[in-house]
PDB file of C-alpha atoms in Angstrom:
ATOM      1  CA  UNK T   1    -254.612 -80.329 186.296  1.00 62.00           C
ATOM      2  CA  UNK T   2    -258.058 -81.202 188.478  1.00 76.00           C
ATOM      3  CA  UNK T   3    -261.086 -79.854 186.911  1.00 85.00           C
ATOM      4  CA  UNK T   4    -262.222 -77.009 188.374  1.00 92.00           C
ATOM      5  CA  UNK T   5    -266.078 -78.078 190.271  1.00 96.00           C
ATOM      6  CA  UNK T   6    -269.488 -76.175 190.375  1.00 97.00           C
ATOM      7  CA  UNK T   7    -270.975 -75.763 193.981  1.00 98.00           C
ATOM      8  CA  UNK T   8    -274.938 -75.340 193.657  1.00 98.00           C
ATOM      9  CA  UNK T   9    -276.564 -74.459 196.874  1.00 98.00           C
ATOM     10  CA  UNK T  10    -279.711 -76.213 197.683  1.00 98.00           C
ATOM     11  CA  UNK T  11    -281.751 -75.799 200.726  1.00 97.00           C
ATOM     12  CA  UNK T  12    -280.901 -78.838 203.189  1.00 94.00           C
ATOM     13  CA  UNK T  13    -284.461 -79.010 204.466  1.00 91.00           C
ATOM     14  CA  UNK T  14    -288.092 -78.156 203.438  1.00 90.00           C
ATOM     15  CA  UNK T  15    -290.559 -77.677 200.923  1.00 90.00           C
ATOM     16  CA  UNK T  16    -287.614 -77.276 197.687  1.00 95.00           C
ATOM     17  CA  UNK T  17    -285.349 -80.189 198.938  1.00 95.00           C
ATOM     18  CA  UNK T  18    -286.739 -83.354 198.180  1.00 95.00           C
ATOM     19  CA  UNK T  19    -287.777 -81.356 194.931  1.00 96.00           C
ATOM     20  CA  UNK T  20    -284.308 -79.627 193.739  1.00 97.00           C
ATOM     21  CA  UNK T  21    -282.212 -83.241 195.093  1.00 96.00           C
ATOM     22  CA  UNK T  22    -284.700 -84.901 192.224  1.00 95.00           C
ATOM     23  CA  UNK T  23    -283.789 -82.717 189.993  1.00 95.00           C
ATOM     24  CA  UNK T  24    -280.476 -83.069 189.705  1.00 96.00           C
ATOM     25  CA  UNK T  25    -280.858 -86.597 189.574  1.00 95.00           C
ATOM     26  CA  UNK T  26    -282.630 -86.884 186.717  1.00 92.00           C
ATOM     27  CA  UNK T  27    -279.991 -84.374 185.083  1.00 94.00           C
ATOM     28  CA  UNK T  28    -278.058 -86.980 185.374  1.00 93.00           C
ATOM     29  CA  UNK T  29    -276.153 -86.282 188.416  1.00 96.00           C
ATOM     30  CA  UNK T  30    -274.963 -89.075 190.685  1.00 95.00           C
ATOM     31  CA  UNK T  31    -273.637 -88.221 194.442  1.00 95.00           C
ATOM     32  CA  UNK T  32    -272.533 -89.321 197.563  1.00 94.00           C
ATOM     33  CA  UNK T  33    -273.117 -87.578 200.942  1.00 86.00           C
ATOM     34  CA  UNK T  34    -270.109 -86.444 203.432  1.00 72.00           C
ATOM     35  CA  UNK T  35    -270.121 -87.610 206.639  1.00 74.00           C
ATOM     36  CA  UNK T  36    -271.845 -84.257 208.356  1.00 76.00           C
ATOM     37  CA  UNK T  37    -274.572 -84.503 205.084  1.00 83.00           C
ATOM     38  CA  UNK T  38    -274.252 -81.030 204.518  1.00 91.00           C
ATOM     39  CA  UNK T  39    -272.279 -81.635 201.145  1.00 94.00           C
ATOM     40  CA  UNK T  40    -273.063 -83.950 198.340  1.00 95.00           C
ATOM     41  CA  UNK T  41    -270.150 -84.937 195.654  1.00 94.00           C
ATOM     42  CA  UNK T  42    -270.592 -85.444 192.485  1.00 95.00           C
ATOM     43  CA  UNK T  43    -269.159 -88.262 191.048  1.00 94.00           C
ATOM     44  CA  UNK T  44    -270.172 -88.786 187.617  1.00 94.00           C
ATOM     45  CA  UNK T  45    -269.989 -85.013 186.846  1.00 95.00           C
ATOM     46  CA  UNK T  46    -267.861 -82.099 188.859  1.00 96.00           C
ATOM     47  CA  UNK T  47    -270.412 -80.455 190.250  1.00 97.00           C
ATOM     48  CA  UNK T  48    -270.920 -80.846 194.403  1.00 97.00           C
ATOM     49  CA  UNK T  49    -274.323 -79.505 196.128  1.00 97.00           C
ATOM     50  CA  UNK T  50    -274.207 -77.807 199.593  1.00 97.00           C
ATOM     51  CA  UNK T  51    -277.039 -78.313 201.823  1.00 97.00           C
ATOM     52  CA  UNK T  52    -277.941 -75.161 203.256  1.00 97.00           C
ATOM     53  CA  UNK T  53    -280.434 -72.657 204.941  1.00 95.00           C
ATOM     54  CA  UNK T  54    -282.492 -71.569 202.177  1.00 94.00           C
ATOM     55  CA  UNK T  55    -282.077 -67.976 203.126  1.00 93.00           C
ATOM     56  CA  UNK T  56    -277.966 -68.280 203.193  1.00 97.00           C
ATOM     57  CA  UNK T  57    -278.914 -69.068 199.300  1.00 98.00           C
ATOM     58  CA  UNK T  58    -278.337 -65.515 197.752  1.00 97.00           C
ATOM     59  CA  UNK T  59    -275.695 -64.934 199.495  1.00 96.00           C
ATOM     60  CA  UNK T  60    -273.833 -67.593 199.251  1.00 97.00           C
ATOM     61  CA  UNK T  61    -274.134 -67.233 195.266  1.00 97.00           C
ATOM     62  CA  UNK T  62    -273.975 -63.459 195.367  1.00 97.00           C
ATOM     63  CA  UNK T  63    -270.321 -63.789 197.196  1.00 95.00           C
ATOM     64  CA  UNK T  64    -269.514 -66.692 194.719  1.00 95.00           C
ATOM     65  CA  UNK T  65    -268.936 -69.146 197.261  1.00 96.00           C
ATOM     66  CA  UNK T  66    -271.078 -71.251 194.895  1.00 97.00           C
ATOM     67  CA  UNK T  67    -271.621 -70.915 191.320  1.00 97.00           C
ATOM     68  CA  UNK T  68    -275.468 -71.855 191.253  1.00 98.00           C
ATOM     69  CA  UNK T  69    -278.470 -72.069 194.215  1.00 98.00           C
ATOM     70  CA  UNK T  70    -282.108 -73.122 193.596  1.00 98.00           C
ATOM     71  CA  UNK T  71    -284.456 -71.194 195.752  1.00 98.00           C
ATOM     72  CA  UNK T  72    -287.613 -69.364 195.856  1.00 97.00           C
ATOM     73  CA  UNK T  73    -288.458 -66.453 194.600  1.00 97.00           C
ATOM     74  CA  UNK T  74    -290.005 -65.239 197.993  1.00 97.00           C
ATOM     75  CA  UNK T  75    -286.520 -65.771 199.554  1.00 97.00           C
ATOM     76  CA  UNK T  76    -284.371 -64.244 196.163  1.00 97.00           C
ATOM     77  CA  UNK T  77    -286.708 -61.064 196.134  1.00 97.00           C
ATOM     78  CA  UNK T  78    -286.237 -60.177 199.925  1.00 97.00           C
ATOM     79  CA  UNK T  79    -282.025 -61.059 199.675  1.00 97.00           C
ATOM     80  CA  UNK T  80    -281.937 -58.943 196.536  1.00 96.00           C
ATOM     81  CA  UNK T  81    -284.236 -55.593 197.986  1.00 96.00           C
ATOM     82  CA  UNK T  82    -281.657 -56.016 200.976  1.00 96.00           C
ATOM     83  CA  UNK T  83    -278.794 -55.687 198.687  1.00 96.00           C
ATOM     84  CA  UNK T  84    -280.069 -53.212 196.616  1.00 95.00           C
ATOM     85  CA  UNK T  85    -280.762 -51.420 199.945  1.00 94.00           C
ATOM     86  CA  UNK T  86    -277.018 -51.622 200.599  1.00 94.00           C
ATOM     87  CA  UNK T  87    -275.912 -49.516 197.500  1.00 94.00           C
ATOM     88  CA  UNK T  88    -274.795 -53.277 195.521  1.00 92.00           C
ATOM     89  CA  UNK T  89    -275.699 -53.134 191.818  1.00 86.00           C
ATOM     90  CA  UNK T  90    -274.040 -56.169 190.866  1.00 90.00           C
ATOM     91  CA  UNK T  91    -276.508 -58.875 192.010  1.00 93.00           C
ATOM     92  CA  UNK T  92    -276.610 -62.574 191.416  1.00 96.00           C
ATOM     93  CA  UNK T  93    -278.631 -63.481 188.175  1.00 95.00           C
ATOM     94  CA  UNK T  94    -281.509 -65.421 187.822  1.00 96.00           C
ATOM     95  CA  UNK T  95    -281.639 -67.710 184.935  1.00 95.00           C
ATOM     96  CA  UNK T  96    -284.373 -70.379 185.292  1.00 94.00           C
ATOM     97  CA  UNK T  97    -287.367 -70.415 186.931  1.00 95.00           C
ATOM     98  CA  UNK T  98    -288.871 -74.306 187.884  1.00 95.00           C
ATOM     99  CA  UNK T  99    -291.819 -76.014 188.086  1.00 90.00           C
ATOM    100  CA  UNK T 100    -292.055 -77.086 191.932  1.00 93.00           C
ATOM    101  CA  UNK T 101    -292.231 -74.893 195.153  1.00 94.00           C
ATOM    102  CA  UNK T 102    -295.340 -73.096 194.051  1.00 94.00           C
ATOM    103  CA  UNK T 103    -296.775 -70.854 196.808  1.00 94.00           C
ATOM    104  CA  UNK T 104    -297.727 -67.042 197.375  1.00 96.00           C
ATOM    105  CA  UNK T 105    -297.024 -64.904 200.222  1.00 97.00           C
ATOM    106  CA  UNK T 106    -299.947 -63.143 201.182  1.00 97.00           C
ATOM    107  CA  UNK T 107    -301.259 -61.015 203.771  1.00 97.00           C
ATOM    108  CA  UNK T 108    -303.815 -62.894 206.258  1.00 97.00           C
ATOM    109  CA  UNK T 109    -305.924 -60.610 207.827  1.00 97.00           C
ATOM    110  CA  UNK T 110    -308.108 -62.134 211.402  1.00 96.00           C
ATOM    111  CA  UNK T 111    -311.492 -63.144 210.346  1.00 95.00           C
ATOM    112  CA  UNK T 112    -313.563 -60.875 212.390  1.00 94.00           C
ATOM    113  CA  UNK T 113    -311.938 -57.882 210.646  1.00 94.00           C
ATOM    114  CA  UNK T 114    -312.522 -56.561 206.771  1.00 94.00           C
ATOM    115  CA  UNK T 115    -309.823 -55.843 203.973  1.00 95.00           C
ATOM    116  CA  UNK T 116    -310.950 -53.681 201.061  1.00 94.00           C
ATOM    117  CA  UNK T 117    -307.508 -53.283 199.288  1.00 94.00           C
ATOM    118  CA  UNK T 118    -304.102 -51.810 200.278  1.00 95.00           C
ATOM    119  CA  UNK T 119    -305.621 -48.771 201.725  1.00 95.00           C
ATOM    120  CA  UNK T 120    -306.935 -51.372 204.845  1.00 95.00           C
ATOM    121  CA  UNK T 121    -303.314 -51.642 205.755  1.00 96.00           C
ATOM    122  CA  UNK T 122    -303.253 -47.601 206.501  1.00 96.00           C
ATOM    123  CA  UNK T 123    -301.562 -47.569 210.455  1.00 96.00           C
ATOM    124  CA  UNK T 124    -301.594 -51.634 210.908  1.00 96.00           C
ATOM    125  CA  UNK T 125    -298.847 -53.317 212.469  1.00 97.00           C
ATOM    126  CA  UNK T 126    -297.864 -56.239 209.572  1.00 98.00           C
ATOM    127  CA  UNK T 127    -296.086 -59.289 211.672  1.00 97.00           C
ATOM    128  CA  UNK T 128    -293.589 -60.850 208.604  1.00 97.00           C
ATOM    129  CA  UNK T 129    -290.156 -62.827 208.052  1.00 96.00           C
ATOM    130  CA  UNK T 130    -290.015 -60.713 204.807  1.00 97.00           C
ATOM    131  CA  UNK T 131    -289.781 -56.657 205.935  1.00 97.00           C
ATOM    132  CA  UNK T 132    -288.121 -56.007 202.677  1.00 97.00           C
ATOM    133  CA  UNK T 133    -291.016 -57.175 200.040  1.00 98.00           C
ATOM    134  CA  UNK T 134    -293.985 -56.037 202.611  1.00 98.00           C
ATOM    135  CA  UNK T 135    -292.335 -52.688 202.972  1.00 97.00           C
ATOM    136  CA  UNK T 136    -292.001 -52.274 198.830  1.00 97.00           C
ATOM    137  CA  UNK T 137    -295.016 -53.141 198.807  1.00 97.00           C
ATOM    138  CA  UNK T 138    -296.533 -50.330 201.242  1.00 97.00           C
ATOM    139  CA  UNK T 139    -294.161 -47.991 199.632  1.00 96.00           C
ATOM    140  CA  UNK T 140    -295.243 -48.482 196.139  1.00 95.00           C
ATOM    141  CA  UNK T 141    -299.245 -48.342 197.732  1.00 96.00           C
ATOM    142  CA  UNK T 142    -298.340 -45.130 199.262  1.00 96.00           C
ATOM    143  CA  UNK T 143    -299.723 -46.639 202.258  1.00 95.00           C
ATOM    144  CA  UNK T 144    -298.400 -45.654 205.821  1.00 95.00           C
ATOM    145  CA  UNK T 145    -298.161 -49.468 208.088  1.00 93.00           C
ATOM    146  CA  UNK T 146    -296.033 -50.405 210.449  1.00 96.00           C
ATOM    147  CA  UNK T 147    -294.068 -53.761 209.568  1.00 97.00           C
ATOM    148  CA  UNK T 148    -292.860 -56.043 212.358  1.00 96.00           C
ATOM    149  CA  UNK T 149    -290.040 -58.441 211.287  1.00 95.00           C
ATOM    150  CA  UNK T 150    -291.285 -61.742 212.930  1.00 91.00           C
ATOM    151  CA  UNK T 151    -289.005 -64.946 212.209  1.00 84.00           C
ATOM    152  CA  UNK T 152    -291.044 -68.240 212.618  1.00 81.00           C
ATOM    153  CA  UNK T 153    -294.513 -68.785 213.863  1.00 88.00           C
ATOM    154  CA  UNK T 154    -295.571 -65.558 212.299  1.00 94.00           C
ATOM    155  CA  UNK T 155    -299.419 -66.889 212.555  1.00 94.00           C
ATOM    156  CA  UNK T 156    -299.379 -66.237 216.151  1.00 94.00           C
ATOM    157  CA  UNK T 157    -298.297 -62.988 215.994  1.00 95.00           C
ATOM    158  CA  UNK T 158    -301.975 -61.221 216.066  1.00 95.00           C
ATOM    159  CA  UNK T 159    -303.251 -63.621 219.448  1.00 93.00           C
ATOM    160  CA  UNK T 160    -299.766 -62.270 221.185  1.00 93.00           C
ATOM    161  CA  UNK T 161    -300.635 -58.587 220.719  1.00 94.00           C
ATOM    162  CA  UNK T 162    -297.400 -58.320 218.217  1.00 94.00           C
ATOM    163  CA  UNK T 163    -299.500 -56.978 215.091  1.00 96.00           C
ATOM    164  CA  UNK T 164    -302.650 -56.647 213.790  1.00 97.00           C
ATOM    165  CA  UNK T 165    -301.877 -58.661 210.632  1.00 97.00           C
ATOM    166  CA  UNK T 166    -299.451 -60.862 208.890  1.00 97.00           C
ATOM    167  CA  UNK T 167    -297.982 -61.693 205.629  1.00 97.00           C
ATOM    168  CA  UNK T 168    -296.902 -65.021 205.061  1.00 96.00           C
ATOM    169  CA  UNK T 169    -296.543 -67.772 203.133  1.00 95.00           C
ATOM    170  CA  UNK T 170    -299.659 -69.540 201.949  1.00 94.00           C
ATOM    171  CA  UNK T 171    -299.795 -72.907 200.142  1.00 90.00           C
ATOM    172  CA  UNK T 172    -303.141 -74.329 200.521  1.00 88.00           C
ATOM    173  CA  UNK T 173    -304.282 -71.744 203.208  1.00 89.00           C
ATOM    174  CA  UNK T 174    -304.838 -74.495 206.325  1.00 92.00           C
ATOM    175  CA  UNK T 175    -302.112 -72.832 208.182  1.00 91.00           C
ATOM    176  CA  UNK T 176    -304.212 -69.573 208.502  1.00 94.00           C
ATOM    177  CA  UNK T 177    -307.518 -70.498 208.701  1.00 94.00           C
ATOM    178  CA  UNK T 178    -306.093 -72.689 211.740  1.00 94.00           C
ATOM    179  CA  UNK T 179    -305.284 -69.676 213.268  1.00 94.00           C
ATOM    180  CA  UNK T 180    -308.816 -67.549 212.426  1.00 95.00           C
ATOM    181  CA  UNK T 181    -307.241 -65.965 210.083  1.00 96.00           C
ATOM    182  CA  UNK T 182    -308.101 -65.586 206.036  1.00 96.00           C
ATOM    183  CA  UNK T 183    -306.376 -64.570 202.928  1.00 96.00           C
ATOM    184  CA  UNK T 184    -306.728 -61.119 201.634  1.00 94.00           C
ATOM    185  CA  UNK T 185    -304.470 -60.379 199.239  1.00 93.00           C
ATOM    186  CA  UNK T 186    -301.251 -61.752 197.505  1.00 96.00           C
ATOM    187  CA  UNK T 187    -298.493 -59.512 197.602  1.00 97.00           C
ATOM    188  CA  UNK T 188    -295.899 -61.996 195.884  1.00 97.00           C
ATOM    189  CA  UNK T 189    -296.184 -65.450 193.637  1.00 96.00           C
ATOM    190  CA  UNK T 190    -293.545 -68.127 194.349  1.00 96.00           C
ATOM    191  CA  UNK T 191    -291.945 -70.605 193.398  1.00 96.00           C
ATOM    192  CA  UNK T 192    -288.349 -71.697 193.309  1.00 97.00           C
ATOM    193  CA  UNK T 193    -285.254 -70.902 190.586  1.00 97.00           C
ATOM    194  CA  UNK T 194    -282.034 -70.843 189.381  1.00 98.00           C
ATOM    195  CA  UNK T 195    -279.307 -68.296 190.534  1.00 98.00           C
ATOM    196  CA  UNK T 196    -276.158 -67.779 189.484  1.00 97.00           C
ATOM    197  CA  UNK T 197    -272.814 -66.051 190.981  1.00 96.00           C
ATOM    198  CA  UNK T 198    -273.137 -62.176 189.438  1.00 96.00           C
ATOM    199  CA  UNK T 199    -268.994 -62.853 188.720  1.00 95.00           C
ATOM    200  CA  UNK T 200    -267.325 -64.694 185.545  1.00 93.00           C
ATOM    201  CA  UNK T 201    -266.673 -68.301 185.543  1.00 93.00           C
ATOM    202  CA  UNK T 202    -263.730 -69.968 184.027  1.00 93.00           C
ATOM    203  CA  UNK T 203    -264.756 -71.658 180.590  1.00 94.00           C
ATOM    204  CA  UNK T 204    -264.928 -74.981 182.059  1.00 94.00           C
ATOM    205  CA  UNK T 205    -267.319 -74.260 184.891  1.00 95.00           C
ATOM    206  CA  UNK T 206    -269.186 -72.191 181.792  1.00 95.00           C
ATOM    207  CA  UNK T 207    -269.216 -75.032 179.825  1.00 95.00           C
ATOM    208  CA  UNK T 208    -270.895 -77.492 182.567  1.00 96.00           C
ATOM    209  CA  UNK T 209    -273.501 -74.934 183.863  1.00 96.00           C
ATOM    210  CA  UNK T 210    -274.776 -75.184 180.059  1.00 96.00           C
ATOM    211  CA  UNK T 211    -275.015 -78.680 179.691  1.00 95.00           C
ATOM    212  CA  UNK T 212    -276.286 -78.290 182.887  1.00 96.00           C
ATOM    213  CA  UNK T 213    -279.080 -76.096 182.374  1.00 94.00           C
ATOM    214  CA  UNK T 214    -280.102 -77.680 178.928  1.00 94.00           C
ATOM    215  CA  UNK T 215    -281.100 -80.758 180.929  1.00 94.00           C
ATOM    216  CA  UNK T 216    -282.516 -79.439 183.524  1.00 94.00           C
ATOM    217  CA  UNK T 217    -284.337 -78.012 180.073  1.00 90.00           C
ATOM    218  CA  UNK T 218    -285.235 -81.302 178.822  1.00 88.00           C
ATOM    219  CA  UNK T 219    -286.212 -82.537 182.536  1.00 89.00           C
ATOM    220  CA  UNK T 220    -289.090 -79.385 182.738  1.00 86.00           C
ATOM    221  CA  UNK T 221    -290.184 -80.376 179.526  1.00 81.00           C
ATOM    222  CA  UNK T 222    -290.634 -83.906 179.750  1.00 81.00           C
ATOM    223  CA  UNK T 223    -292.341 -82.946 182.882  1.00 77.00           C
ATOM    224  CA  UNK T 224    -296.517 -83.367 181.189  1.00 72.00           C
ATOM    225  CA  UNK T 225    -295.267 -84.766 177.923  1.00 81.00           C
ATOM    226  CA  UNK T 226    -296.282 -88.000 176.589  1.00 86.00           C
ATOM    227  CA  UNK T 227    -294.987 -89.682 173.008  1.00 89.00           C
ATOM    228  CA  UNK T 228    -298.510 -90.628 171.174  1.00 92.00           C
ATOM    229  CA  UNK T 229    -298.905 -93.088 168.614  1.00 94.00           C
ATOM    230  CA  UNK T 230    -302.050 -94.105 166.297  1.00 94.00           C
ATOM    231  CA  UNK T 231    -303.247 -95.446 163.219  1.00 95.00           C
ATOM    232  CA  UNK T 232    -305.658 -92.759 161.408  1.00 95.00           C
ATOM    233  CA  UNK T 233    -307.824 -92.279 158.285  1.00 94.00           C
ATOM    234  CA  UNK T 234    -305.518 -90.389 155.326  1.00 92.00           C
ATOM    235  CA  UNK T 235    -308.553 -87.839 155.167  1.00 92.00           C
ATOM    236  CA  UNK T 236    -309.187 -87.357 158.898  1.00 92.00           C
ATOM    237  CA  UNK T 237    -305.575 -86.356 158.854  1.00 92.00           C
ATOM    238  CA  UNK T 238    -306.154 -81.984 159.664  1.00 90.00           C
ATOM    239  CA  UNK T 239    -308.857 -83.352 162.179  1.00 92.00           C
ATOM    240  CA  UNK T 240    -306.066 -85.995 164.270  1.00 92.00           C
ATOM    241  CA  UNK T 241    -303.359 -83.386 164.115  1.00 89.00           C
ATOM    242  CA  UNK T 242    -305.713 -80.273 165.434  1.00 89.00           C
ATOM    243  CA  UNK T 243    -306.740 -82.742 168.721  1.00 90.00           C
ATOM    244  CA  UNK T 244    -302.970 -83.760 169.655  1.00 88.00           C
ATOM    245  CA  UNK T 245    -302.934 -81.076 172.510  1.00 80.00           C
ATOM    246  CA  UNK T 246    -299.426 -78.886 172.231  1.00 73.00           C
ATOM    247  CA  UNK T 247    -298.043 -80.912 169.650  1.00 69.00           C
ATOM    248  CA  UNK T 248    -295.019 -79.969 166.567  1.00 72.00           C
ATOM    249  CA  UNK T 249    -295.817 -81.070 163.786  1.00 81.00           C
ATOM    250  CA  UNK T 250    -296.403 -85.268 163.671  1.00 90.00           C
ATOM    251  CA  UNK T 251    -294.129 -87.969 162.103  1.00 92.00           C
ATOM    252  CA  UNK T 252    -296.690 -89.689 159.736  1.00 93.00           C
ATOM    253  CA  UNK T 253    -295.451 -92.825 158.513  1.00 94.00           C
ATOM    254  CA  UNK T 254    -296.948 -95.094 155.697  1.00 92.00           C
ATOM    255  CA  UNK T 255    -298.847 -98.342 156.689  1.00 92.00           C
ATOM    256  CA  UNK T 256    -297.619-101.396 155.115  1.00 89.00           C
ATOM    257  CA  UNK T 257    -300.051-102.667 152.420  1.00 88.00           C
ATOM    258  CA  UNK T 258    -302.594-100.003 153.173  1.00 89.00           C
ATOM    259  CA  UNK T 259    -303.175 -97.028 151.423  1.00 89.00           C
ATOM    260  CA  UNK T 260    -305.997 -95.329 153.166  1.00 91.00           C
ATOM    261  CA  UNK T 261    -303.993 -95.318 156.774  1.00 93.00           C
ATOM    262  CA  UNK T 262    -301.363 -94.061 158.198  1.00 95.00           C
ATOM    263  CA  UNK T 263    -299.488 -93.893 161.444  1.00 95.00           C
ATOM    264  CA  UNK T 264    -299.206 -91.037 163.693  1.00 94.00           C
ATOM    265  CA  UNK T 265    -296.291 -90.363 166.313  1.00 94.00           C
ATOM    266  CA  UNK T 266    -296.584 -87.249 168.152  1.00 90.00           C
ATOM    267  CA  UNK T 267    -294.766 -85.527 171.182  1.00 87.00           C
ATOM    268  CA  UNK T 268    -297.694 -83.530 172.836  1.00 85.00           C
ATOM    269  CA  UNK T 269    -296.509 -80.737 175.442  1.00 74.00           C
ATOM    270  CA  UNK T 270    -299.471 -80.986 177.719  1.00 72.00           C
ATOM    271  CA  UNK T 271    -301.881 -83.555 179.626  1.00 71.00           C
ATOM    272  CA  UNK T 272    -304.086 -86.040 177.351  1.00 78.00           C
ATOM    273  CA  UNK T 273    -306.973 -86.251 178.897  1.00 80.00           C
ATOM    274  CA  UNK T 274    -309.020 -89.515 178.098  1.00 87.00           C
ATOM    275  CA  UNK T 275    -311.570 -87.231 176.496  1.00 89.00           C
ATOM    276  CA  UNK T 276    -308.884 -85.985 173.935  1.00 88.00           C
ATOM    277  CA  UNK T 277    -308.226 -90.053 173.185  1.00 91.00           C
ATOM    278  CA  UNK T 278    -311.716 -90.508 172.540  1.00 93.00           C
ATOM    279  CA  UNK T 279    -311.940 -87.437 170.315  1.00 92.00           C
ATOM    280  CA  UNK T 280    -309.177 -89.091 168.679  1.00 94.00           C
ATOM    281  CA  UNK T 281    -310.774 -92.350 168.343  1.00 93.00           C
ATOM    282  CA  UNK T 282    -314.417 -90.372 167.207  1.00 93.00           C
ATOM    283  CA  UNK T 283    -312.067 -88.598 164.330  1.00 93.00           C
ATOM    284  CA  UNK T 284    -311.677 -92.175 162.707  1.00 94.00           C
ATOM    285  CA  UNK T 285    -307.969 -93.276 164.929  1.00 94.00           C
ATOM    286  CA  UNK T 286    -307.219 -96.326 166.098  1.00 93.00           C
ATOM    287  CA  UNK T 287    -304.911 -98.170 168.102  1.00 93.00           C
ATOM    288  CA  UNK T 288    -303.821 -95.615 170.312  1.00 94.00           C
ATOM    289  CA  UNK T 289    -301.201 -95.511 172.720  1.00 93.00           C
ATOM    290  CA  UNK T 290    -300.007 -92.621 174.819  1.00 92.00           C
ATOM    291  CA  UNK T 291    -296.321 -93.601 176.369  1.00 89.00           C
ATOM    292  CA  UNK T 292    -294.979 -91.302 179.108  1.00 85.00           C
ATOM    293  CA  UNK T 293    -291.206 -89.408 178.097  1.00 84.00           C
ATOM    294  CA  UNK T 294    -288.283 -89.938 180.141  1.00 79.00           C
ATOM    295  CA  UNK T 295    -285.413 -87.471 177.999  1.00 77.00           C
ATOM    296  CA  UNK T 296    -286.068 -85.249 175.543  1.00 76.00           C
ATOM    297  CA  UNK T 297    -283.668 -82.280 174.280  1.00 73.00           C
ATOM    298  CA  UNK T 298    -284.816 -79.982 172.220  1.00 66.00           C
TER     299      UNK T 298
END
């Protein structure tokens, strides 16, 4: 009997593709492309990705045409508001958020005007590819604005008499200060995740989402950590292990024919910086060596 395989949906191009494709690849996954590129097989594992528009994401999970989607949260808030708006209850779940596709979506406001909180919105036409979140977001302000649903270009909206305002997505903020406009307040933070189909799976799909999603686990974690080793002083010992940023508890390890040193080998969680190596080194270590981490499962 063929194995039953997992379709993830993955956006086929922008900001999270080059990010979830990479990914997936370091789970493990290896893949060849179809001949329209729009579907990736799996061939070490069963799992196939479809390359999509990120906004046919939730749906495409929510109807269980595929099992799993990465996408952002901007674009998973606005497809689950629209369901909810629709009477459904039983909505795709989100079960991992990631560590790439970081943005907000935030109102810009033209840079000649003023915005002193929600209240500034009160009878302003908001230009926005999300009508959903921006009009939760007036709701739950109590404020009364008028919100144009504007798909692409939504910058230009204000200089084509469209709106008086947007809310968009902002990154590093170029885009809108391109367009004399500034950011006044964030309405949403961003950044992309895991879905999964709201209905059962069989126990074999169940079984690969897991492995799945524990290293996807290990990936995220390995992400800043780095395996540190040194040679330290027996009684600087409390003073080594309190500077190894976001570390478990060390492996210490005897040093043959010496009794007053020992070695250290630590997994630390977070960035060492090279003034937490010469912290190290001022605590009495030596012979220090900071080695990046490919795996790791917990």
């Amino acid at each position: 009997m063929e194995q039953p395989r997992i379709k993830i949906a993955v956006q086929k191009s922008g900001r999270l593709t080059d990010h979830s494709m990479e990914l997936l690849t370091r789970c493990g996954l290896s893949y060849s492309r179809g001949r329209d590129q729009l579907i990736c097989y799996g061939e070490n594992m069963p799992m196939d990705v479809l390359l999509v528009r990120d906004d046919d994401i939730p749906g495409l999970v929510q109807e269980d045409v595929c099992d799993l989607g990465i996408v952002g949260m901007n674009v998973l808030e606005e497809a689950r508001l629209d369901l909810q708006s629709q009477g459904v209850n039983n909505l795709f779940n989100q079960i991992r958020l990631l560590d790439f596709g970081h943005c907000r979506l935030s109102f810009g406001v033209p840079v000649d005007e003023a915005y002193e909180g929600p209240q500034s919105l009160t009878g302003k036409r908001i230009a926005t590819s999300y009508p959903r979140i921006v009009g939760k977001y007036l709701e739950r302000h109590g404020v009364p604005g008028t919100v144009v649903t504007f798909s692409g270009a939504v910058e230009l909206a204000p200089r084509l008499g469209k709106a008086d305002l947007i809310c968009d997505l902002v990154s590093t903020g170029a885009t809108l200060k391109a367009h004399s406009l500034y950011e006044a307040d964030t309405v949403l933070e961003s950044r992309a995740a895991i879905i999964q189909t709201p209905l059962d799976v069989c126990p074999e799909k169940e079984a690969w989402i897991q492995r799945l999603l524990q290293r996807i686990g290990g990936v995220l974690q390995v992400r800043e950590s780095k395996y540190i080793m040194l040679h330290a002083p027996r009684n600087a010992l409390g003073e080594v292990r309190e500077l190894l940023p976001g570390s478990e508890a060390p492996t210490i390890i005897p040093l043959e024919g010496r009794d007053d040193k020992v070695a250290v080998h630590a997994v630390c969680r977070e960035n060492i910086f090279w003034e937490t190596l010469e912290d190290l080194k001022e605590a009495g270590a030596s012979a220090i060596l900071v080695i990046p981490v490919e795996k790791m499962l917990a």
